[in-house]
């Protein structure tokens, strides 16, 4: 099994930072990856723009 840090490197090019991290921990929380990506989608841009 790959470490979470290696998986982050692989997924970061496809999703924003919040989606990447949350989706990797989603199975441990009983959440499907697809659902986790939707939940976290709004958090990726706001932090960089200081709009949260």
Coordinates of N, CA and C in Angstrom, one line a residue:
X1 N 0.8 -1.2 0.0 CA 0.0 0.0 0.0 C 0.9 1.2 0.0
X2 N 0.6 2.2 -0.9 CA 1.3 3.4 -0.9 C 1.0 4.3 0.2
X3 N 2.0 5.1 0.6 CA 1.7 6.1 1.7 C 0.8 7.2 1.2
X4 N 0.2 7.9 2.1 CA -0.7 9.0 1.7 C 0.1 10.1 1.0
X5 N 1.3 10.3 1.5 CA 2.1 11.4 0.8 C 2.4 11.1 -0.6
X6 N 2.6 9.9 -1.0 CA 2.8 9.5 -2.4 C 1.5 9.6 -3.2
X7 N 0.4 9.2 -2.6 CA -0.8 9.3 -3.2 C -1.2 10.8 -3.5
X8 N -0.9 11.7 -2.5 CA -1.1 13.1 -2.7 C -0.4 13.6 -3.9
X9 N 0.9 13.3 -4.1 CA 1.6 13.7 -5.2 C 1.0 13.2 -6.5
X10 N 0.4 12.0 -6.5 CA -0.2 11.5 -7.8 C -1.5 12.2 -8.1
X11 N -2.3 12.5 -7.1 CA -3.6 13.1 -7.3 C -3.7 14.6 -7.4
X12 N -2.6 15.3 -6.9 CA -2.7 16.7 -6.8 C -2.8 17.4 -8.2
X13 N -2.3 16.7 -9.2 CA -2.4 17.3 -10.6 C -3.8 17.2 -11.2
X14 N -4.7 16.3 -10.6 CA -6.0 16.2 -11.0 C -7.0 17.0 -10.3
X15 N -6.8 17.2 -9.0 CA -7.8 17.9 -8.1 C -7.1 19.0 -7.3
X16 N -8.0 19.9 -6.7 CA -7.4 20.9 -5.8 C -6.9 20.3 -4.5
X17 N -6.2 21.1 -3.7 CA -5.5 20.5 -2.5 C -6.5 19.9 -1.5
X18 N -7.6 20.6 -1.3 CA -8.6 20.1 -0.4 C -9.2 18.8 -0.8
X19 N -9.5 18.7 -2.1 CA -10.1 17.5 -2.7 C -9.1 16.3 -2.5
X20 N -7.9 16.6 -2.8 CA -6.8 15.6 -2.8 C -6.7 15.0 -1.4
X21 N -6.6 15.8 -0.4 CA -6.4 15.3 1.0 C -7.6 14.7 1.5
X22 N -8.8 15.3 1.3 CA -10.0 14.8 1.9 C -10.4 13.5 1.3
X23 N -10.2 13.3 -0.1 CA -10.5 12.1 -0.7 C -9.7 10.9 -0.3
X24 N -8.4 11.2 0.1 CA -7.5 10.1 0.6 C -7.9 9.6 2.0
X25 N -8.5 10.5 2.8 CA -9.0 10.1 4.1 C -10.4 9.6 4.1
X26 N -11.2 9.9 3.1 CA -12.6 9.6 3.0 C -12.9 8.1 3.4
X27 N -12.2 7.1 2.8 CA -12.6 5.7 3.1 C -12.5 5.4 4.7
X28 N -11.6 6.0 5.3 CA -11.4 5.9 6.8 C -12.6 6.5 7.5
X29 N -13.3 7.5 6.9 CA -14.4 8.1 7.5 C -15.7 7.6 7.0
X30 N -15.7 6.5 6.2 CA -16.9 5.9 5.7 C -17.6 6.7 4.6
X31 N -16.8 7.5 3.8 CA -17.3 8.3 2.7 C -16.7 7.8 1.4
X32 N -17.5 7.7 0.4 CA -17.0 7.3 -0.9 C -16.1 8.5 -1.5
X33 N -15.1 8.1 -2.3 CA -14.2 9.0 -2.9 C -14.9 10.1 -3.7
X34 N -15.8 9.6 -4.5 CA -16.6 10.5 -5.4 C -17.3 11.6 -4.6
X35 N -17.9 11.2 -3.5 CA -18.6 12.1 -2.6 C -17.7 13.1 -1.9
X36 N -16.5 12.6 -1.5 CA -15.5 13.4 -0.8 C -15.0 14.5 -1.8
X37 N -14.8 14.1 -3.1 CA -14.4 15.1 -4.0 C -15.4 16.2 -4.2
X38 N -16.7 15.9 -4.2 CA -17.7 16.9 -4.3 C -17.8 17.8 -3.1
X39 N -17.7 17.2 -1.9 CA -17.8 17.9 -0.7 C -16.6 19.0 -0.6
X40 N -15.4 18.6 -1.0 CA -14.2 19.4 -0.8 C -14.0 20.4 -2.0
X41 N -14.8 20.3 -3.0 CA -14.5 21.1 -4.2 C -14.5 22.6 -4.0
X42 N -15.4 23.0 -3.1 CA -15.5 24.5 -2.8 C -14.4 25.0 -2.0
X43 N -13.6 24.2 -1.3 CA -12.6 24.7 -0.4 C -11.2 25.0 -1.1
X44 N -11.0 24.5 -2.3 CA -9.7 24.6 -2.9 C -9.3 26.0 -3.3
X45 N -10.2 26.7 -3.9 CA -9.8 28.1 -4.4 C -9.9 29.1 -3.3
X46 N -10.8 29.0 -2.4 CA -11.0 30.1 -1.4 C -9.8 30.4 -0.5
X47 N -9.1 29.4 -0.1 CA -8.0 29.6 0.8 C -6.9 30.4 0.1
X48 N -6.6 30.1 -1.2 CA -5.6 30.8 -1.9 C -5.9 32.3 -2.1
X49 N -7.2 32.5 -2.3 CA -7.7 33.9 -2.5 C -8.1 34.6 -1.3
X50 N -7.9 34.0 -0.1 CA -8.3 34.5 1.2 C -9.7 35.0 1.2
X51 N -10.6 34.2 0.6 CA -12.0 34.5 0.6 C -12.8 33.5 1.4
X52 N -12.2 32.9 2.4 CA -13.0 32.0 3.3 C -13.3 32.6 4.6

